[in-house]
XYZ file of C-alpha atoms in Angstrom:
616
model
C 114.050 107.346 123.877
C 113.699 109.794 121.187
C 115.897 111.990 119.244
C 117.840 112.311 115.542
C 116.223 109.197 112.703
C 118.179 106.040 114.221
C 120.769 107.440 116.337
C 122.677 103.971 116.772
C 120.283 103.186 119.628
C 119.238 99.482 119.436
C 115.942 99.802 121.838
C 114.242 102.310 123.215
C 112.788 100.391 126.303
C 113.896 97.176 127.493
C 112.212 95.209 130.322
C 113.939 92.405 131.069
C 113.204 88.975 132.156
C 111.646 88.551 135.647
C 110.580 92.535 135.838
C 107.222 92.884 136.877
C 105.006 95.384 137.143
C 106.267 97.996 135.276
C 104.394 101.196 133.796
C 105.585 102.456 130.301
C 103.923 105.914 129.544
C 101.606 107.770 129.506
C 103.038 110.256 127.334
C 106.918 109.340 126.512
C 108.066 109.433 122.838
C 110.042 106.500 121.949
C 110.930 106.549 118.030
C 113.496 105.938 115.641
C 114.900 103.025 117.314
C 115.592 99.388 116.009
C 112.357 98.275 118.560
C 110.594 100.800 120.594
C 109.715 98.565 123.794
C 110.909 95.028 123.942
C 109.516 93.027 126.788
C 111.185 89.617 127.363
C 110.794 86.290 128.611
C 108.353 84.169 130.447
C 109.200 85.392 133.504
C 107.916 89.393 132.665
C 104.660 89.573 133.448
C 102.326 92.412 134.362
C 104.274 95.138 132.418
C 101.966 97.962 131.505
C 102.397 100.137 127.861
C 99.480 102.843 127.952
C 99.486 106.083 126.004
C 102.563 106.921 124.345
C 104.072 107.959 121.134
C 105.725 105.466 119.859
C 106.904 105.249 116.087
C 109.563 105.089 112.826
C 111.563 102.310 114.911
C 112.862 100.127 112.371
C 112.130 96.406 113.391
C 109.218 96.993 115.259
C 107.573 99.544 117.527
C 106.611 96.605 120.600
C 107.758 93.369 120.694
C 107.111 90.931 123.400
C 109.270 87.946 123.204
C 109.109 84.176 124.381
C 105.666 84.497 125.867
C 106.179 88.218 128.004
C 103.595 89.421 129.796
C 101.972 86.094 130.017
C 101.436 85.630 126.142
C 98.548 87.806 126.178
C 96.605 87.611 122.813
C 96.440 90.991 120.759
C 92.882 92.236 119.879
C 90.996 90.767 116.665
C 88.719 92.663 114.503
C 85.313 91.283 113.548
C 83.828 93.790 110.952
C 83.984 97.517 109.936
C 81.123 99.242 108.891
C 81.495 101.114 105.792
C 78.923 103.456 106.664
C 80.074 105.122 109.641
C 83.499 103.278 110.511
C 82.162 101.696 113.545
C 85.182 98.834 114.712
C 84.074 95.704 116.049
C 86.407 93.451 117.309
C 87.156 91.164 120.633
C 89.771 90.598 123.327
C 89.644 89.467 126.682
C 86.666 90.293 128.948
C 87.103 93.610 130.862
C 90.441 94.434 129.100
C 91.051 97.991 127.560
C 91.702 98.428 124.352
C 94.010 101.407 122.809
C 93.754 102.857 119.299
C 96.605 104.685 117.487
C 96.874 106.462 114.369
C 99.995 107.393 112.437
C 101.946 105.872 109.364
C 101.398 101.537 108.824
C 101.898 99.860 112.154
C 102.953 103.236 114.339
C 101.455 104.081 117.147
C 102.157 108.014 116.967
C 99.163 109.635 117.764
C 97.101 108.253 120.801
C 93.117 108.132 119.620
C 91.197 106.469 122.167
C 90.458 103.762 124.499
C 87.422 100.593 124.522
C 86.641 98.769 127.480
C 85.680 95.051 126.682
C 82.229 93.383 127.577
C 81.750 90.507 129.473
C 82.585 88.668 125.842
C 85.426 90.133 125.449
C 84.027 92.410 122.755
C 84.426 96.267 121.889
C 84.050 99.237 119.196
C 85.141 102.218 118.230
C 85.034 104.836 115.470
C 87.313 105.436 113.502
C 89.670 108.405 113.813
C 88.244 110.973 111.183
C 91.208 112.057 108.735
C 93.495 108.442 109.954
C 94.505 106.367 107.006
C 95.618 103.412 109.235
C 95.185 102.986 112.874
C 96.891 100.243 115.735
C 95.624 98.788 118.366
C 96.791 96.673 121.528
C 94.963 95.778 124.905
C 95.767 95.467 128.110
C 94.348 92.896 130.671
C 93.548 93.166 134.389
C 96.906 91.976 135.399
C 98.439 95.229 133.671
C 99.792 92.805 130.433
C 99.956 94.433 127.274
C 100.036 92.797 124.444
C 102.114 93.369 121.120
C 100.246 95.850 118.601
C 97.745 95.014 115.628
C 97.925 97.493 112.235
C 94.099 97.888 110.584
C 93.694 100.001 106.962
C 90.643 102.031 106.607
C 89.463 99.395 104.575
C 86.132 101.892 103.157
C 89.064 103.154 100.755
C 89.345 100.103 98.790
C 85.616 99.109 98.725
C 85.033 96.199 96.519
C 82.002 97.442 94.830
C 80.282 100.392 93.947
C 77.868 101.320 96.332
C 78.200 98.552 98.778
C 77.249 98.505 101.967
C 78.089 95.309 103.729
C 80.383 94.874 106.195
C 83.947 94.813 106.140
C 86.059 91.002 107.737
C 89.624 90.990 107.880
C 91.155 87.536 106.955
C 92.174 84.843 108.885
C 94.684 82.830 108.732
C 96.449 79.624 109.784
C 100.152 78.421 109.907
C 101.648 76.154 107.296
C 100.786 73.187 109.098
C 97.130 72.908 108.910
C 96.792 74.365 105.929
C 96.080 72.373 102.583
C 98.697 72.387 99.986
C 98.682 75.824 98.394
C 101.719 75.601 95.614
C 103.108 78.705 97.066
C 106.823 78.214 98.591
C 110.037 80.708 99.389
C 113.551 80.410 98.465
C 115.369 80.885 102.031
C 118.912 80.617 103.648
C 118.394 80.310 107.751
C 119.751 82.793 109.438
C 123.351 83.276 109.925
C 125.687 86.170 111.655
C 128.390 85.894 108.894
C 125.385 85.998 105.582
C 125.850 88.960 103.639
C 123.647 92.081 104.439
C 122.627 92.526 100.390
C 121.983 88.794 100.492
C 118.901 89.237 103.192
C 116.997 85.984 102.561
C 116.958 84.723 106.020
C 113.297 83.620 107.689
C 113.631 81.670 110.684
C 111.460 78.432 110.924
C 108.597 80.338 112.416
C 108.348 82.843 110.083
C 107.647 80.276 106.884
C 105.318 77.941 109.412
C 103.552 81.532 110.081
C 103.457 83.040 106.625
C 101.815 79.491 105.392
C 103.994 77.921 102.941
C 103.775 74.746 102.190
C 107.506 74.470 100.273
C 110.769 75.725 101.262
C 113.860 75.338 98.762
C 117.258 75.293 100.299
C 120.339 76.449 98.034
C 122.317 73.944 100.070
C 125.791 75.392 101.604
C 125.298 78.675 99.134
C 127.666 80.410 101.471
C 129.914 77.669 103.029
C 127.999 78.060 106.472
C 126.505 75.018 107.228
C 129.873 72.876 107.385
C 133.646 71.936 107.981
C 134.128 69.711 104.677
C 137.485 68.387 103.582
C 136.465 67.596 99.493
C 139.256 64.696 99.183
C 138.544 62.862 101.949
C 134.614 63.378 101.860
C 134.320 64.386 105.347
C 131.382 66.614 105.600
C 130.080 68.143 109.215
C 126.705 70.009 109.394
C 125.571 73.655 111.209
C 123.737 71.549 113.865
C 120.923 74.466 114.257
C 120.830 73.984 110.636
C 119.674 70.208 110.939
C 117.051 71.302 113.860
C 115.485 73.809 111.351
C 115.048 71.513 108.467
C 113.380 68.483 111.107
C 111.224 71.554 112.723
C 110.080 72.095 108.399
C 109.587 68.224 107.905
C 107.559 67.580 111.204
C 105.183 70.642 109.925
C 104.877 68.696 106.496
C 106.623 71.505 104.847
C 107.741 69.928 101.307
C 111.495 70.645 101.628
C 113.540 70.878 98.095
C 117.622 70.863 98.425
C 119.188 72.387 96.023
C 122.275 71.754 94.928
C 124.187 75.440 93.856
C 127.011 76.754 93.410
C 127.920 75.570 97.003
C 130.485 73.089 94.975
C 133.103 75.500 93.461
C 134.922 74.000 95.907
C 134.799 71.029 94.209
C 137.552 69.879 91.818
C 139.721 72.077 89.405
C 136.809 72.434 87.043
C 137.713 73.948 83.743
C 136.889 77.424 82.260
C 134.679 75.920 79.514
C 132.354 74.144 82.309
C 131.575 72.329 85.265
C 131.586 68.973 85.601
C 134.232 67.500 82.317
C 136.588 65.554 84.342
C 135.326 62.518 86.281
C 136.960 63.560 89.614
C 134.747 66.167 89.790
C 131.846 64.812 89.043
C 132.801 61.731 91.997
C 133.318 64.207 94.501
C 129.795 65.933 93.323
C 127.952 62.460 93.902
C 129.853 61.510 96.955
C 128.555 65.406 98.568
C 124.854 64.341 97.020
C 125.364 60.982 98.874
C 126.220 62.557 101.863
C 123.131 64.989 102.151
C 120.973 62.513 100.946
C 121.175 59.580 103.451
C 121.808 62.210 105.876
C 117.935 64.271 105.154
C 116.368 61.055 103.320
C 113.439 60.901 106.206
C 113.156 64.790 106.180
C 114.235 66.316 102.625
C 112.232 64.276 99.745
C 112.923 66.346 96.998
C 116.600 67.288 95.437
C 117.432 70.244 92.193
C 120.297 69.043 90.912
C 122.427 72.159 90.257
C 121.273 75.911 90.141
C 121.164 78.186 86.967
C 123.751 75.652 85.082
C 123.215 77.822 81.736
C 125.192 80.844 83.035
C 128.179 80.760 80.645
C 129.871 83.471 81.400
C 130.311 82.178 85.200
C 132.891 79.469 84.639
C 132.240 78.124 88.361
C 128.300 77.657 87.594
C 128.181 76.717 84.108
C 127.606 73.706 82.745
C 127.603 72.495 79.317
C 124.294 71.242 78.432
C 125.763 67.412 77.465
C 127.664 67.306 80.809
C 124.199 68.738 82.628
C 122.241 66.023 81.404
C 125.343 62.579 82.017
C 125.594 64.870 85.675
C 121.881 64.341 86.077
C 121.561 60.537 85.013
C 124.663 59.791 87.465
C 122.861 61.530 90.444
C 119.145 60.558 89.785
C 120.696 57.041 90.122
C 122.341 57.336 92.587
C 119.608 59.428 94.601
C 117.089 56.949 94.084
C 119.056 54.244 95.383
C 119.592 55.769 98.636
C 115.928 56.898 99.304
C 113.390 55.535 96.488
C 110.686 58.214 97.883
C 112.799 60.663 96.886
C 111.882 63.174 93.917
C 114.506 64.820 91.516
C 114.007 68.214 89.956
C 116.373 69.524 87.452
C 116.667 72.827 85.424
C 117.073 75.754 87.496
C 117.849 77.843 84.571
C 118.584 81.258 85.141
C 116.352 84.597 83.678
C 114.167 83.100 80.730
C 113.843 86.431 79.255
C 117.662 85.505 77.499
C 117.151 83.465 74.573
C 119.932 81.679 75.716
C 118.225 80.428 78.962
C 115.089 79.401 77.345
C 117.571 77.874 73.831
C 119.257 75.825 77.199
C 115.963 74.829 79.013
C 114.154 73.848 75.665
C 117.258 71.390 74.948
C 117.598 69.774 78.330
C 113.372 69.189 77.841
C 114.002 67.677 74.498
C 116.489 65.498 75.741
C 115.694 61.574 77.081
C 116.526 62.376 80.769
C 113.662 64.564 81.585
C 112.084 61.260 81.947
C 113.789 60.723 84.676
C 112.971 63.557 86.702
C 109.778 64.805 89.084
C 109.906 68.028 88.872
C 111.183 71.094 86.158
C 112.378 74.394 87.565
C 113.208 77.632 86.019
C 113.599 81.276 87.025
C 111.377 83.280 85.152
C 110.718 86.974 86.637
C 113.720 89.162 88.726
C 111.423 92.061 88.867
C 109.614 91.701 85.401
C 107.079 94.681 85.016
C 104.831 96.325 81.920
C 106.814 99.524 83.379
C 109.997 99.259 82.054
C 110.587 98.676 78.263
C 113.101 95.923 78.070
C 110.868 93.843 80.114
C 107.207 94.768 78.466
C 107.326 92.339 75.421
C 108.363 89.289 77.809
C 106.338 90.251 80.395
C 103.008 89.487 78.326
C 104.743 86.938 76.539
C 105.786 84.674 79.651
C 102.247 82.888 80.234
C 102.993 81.876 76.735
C 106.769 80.516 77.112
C 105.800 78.464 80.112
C 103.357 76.800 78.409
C 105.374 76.517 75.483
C 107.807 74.484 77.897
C 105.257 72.697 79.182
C 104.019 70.992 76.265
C 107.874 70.640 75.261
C 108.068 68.696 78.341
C 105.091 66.491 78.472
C 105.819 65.247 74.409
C 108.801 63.765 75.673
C 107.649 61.823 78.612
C 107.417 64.137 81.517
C 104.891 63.983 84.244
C 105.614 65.755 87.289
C 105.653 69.146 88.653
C 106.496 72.623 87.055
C 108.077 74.948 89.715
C 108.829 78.638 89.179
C 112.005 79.633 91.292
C 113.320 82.712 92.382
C 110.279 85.172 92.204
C 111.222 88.507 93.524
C 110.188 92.212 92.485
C 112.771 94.444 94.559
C 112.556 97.219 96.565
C 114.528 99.896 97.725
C 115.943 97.900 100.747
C 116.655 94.759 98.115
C 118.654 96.666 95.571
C 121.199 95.091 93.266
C 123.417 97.003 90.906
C 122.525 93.624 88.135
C 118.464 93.924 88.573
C 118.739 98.227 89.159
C 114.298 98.033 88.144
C 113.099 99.006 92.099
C 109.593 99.699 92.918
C 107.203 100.431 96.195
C 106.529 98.052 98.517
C 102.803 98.494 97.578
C 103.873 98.079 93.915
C 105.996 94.944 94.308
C 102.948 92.970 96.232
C 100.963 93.937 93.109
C 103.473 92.315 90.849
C 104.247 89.233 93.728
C 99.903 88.953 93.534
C 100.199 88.883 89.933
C 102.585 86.507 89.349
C 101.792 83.982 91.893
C 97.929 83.911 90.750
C 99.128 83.143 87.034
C 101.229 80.346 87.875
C 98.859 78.724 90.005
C 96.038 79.176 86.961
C 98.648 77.470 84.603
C 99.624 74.717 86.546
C 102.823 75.886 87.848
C 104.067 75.739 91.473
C 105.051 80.045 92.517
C 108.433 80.035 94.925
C 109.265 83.420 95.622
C 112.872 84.628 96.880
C 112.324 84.906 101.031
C 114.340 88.650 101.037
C 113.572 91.247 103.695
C 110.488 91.776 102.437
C 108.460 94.846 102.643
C 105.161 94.482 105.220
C 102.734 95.110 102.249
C 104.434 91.968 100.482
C 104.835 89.631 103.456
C 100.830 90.575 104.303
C 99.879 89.912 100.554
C 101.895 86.840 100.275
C 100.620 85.643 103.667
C 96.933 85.622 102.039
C 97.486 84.497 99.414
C 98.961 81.023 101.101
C 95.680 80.881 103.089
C 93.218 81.600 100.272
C 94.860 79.669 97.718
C 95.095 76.167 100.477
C 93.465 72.832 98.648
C 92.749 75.045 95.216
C 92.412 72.969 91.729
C 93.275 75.159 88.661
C 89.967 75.090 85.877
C 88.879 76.401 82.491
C 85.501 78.090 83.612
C 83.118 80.280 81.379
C 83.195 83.443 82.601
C 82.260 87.299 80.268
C 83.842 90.165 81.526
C 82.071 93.851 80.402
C 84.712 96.611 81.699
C 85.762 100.270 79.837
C 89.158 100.038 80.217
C 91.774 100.611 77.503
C 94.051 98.344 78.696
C 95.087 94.405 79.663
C 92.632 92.490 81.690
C 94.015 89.157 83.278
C 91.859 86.562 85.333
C 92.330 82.946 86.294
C 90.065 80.681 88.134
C 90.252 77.687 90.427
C 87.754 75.339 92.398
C 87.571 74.033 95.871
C 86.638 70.111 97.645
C 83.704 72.884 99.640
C 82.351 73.419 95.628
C 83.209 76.999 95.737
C 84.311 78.766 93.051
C 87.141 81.227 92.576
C 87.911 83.906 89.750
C 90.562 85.972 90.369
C 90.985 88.994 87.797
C 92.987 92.500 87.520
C 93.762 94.897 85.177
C 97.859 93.767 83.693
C 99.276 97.196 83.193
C 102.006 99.329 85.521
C 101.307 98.698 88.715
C 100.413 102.027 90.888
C 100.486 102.627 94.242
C 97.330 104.048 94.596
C 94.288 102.434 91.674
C 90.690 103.321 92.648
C 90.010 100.495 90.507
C 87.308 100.251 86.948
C 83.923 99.344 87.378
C 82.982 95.410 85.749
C 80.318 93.527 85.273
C 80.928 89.682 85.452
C 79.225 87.096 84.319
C 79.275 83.690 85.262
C 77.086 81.018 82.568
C 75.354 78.508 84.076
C 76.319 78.912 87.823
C 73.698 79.771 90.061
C 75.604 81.165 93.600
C 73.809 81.833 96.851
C 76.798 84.155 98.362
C 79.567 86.108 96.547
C 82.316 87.530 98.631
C 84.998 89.898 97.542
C 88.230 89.132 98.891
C 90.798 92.244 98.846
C 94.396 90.227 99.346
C 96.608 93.482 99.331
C 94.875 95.340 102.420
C 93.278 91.748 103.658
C 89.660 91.680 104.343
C 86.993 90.526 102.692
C 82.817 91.695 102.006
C 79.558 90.148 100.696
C 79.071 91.321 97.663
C 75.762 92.126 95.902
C 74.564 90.111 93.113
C 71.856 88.686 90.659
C 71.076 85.321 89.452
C 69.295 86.053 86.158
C 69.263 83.627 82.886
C 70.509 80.865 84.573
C 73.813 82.741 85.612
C 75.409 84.690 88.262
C 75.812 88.409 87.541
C 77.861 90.871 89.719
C 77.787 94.021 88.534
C 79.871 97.270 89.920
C 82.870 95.527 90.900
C 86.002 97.240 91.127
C 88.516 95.690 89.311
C 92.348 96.887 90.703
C 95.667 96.204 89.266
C 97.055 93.318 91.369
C 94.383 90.134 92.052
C 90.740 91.023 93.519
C 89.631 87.734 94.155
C 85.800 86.876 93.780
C 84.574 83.493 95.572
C 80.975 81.679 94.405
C 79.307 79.908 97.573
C 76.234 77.124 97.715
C 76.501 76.519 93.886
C 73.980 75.133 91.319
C 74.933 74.477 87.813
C 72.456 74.793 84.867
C 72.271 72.623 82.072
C 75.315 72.012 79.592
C 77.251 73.779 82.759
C 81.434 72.676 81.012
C 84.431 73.333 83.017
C 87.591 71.781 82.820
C 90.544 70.930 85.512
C 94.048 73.023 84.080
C 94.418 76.332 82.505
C 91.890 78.215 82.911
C 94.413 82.147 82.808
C 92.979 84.402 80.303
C 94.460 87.302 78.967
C 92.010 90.450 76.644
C 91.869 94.148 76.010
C 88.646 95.465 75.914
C 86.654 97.461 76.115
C 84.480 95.007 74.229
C 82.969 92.468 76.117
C 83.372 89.094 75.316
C 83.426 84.958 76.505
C 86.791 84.985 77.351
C 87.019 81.078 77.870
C 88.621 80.674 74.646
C 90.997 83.245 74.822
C 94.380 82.692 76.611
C 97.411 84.890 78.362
């Protein structure tokens, strides 16, 4: 069960379907594995893990699949004290609890055990010297349930000198969750996708993670169907279908994309797609096809993916023939389901001049009148930390609104969608984008980026690759938090000593809360203790202000005044990805002015200042 780092071995113990009663440990070391103990199927019940070592397995250390050992729920924490680490959390009544320390989500060194009240609840200390600990319980039947990672969270305290109690987060699935903006670029899974081209999340994975959209690069990889182009004879990857109605029935907002998937389309010339009317018949007649096909399930279509790419004869497409393609296929969209919406762009890395000289044209042009929504790609790993990035990456807040206003002068008035977010790591590398960072770093910059586009107006969709934990947790928060949000212009002064960018945005909620999210904008560390603010907010008068840490995910009371008709928090640790503030059972003072939109500011202090004037 142990031995060399991933010695080919695909588990380390497997207890099959109908197996009952089975005892896993104590003491057995069972690491670097793909899973450590997978127990399977509704049928194994009673199956007992208790004391071992078990870590470094690469999927996952236990795994209990289709409802094993009875579907027994995992433990929940309630609070940690930041005084003396005391865990409160709650399980079943009379179950035991174990606690683990070792590296994120291993369970290498054994710590201790809790016994559950009559309420199911139980404590412990934490392990002096652990940075992370996991837990799992154990009913009276002998089930065990899957494990449950928890940070020290008194290392990333909120404020100086606080002393409430620590709350993890909650969270709910994409289904009964308000729209949050946030979506994923995915492909579902399939055995013959590419390794380097990870982006496969099954269905209950993006219902789970919470978002609300899902964009589909139809057929990128000729999986889904047999197709014969002349005839028009298309046939679909039935699990394919079942996927996108298990989406629709969640009220996931589904956009199909239509990619590159049709270089098999035509004999399409080396100066661009789309010149010769055959080509452009058998395009419609494949858009016909998928539409009546999805028309109760799939409402929104992108006609065409990154069409500026000039030097890739089978994507390009010449900006006149872009725009007679998109009048042809609106028409002929609309006519088959009137519901439907039409988004167009797509354009490919706006930090080219020719990408944004391509988007800026197709804005200016009489068709974008015809469309719902505007899409563009506008960060593959964009960071302050590398210098052919660090001009663009401060000036992007900018371009998209630049766009923006582009668009709305000549008659647009739908949605703004940002495709394609993604900030690689070492697993995700591609000789084209070679800028890697941390896991801990990329969440930073996925926190970042998705917090700015929701304060400007723009709908975030990052790219759904085998994401890191501390990106899928981060990103998994942020779809919660950000549910049912409005974007607003709200007064706000910021005091801080720090030499550097300071970034903030701030949104509203039906409840009346209010939300400022804020962070120091430079090169994002893995490690930032964070610089001491004071914040000010003008004429609102809160009775609670909580502190909500989406990187590590908990959140704490914080202390405040209400002095001069305003709302003062003073101390607060401001990190370099999003530390999000929230303003409960509001009162506004006289001549109180905020505004729905923009409301993303961007300074340098350390002078403080009103920064509702200012902008990124």
């Amino acid at each position: 069960m142990g031995g060399k780092p991933w010695d080919n071995q695909e588990l380390g113990v497997w207890v099959e379907d109908g197996v009952m009663g089975t005892i896993i440990g104590p003491n057995n070391v069972i690491a670097y594995n793909d899973i450590g103990v997978k127990i399977c199927g509704l049928r194994a019940i009673h199956n007992t893990v208790t004391q071992n070592a078990i870590y470094r397995n690469r999927e996952a250390n236990i795994v209990l699949e289709d409802s094993a050992n009875g579907g027994v729920t995992p433990p929940q924490v309630v609070s940690m004290s930041p005084l003396d680490g005391e865990v409160i959390g709650v399980a079943c009544a009379a179950c035991t609890v174990e606690v683990y320390s070792g590296e994120e989500g291993d369970l290498e060194v054994y710590q201790t055990s809790a016994i559950c009240d009559i309420t199911g609840e139980f404590s412990f200390i934490w392990p002096a010297g652990a940075k992370s600990v996991t837990m799992f319980v154990t009913d009276t039947l002998g089930n065990s349930s899957q494990p449950v990672p928890l940070y020290d969270f008194r290392k990333y305290v909120l404020q100086k000198e606080l002393t409430s109690l620590y709350q993890p987060l909650r969270s709910k699935p994409a289904g009964k969750l308000q729209n949050n903006r946030i979506g994923v670029q995915i492909e579902f899974p399939h055995p013959e996708l590419p390794v380097y081209e990870d982006a496969r999340m099954p269905v209950e994975d993006i219902l789970q993670m919470g978002f609300r959209s899902v964009r589909l690069e139809l057929d990128k990889y000729g999986l889904w169907w047999d197709v014969d182009w002349e005839s028009s004879n298309y046939s679909l990857d039935p699990e394919a279908d079942l996927a996108i109605t298990a989406l629709a029935q969640s009220n996931v907002h589904i956009i199909g994309s239509f990619g590159v998937q049709a270089d098999y389309i035509g004999k399409h010339s080396d100066f661009g797609r789309f010149r010769k009317r055959k080509e452009i018949q058998q395009f419609l007649n494949y858009v016909s096809f998928y539409v009546n096909h999805f028309k109760q399930r799939i409402s929104w279509w992108e006609i065409w993916n990154e069409p500026d790419i000039a030097h890739l004869p089978d994507w390009y497409v010449q900006l006149p023939d872009y725009i007679n393609l998109i009048e042809k296929a609106v028409l002929l969209i609309k006519s088959i389901d009137p519901e439907a919406k039409v988004v167009i762009g797509a354009v490919s890395f706006l930090i080219h001049p020719e990408a944004r000289e391509y988007l800026r044209g197709l804005l200016e042009s009489e068709v974008v009148q015809l469309a719902d929504g505007i899409s563009w790609h506008p960060m593959y790993g964009t960071s302050p930390a590398y210098d052919f990035h660090r001009s663009y990456y401060y000036k992007y807040p900018s371009v998209a609104r630049d766009f923006m206003l582009i668009a709305r002068a000549h008659g647009f008035n739908g949605e703004y969608i940002a495709d394609e977010l993604n900030w690689r790591v070492k697993a995700t590398f591609r000789e084209e984008e070679p800028w890697i960072y941390s896991g801990t770093q990329a969440a930073k910059y996925y926190a970042r980026s998705i917090v700015m586009h929701l304060g400007i107006g723009v709908t975030a969709e990052v790219f759904g690759w085998e994401w890191h934990s501390s990106i899928r947790e981060t990103i998994h928060y942020l779809c919660n938090i950000m549910a049912g949000y409005e974007a607003i212009d709200m007064p706000v002064e910021v005091e801080i000593d720090y030499g550097g960018p300071v970034a903030y945005c701030s949104f509203r909620y039906s409840s009346g809360d209010r939300l400022l999210a804020i962070w120091t904008d430079g090169i994002a560390q893995d490690e930032d203790p964070g610089v001491p603010a004071t914040i000010r907010f003008p004429g609102l008068m809160a009775t609670t202000v909580t502190g909500i840490d989406i990187l590590h995910g908990f959140q704490q009371e914080l202390d405040f005044q209400v002095e001069g008709g305003a709302t003062v928090v003073q101390g607060v640790l401001v990190r370099d990805y999003p530390t999000l503030i929230r303003l409960s059972g509001l009162t506004f003072g006289p001549g109180y002015l905020e505004t729905v939109g923009d409301g993303c500011l961007l300074y340098t202090s350390p002078s403080p200042r009103d920064l509702s004037t200012s902008r990124m």
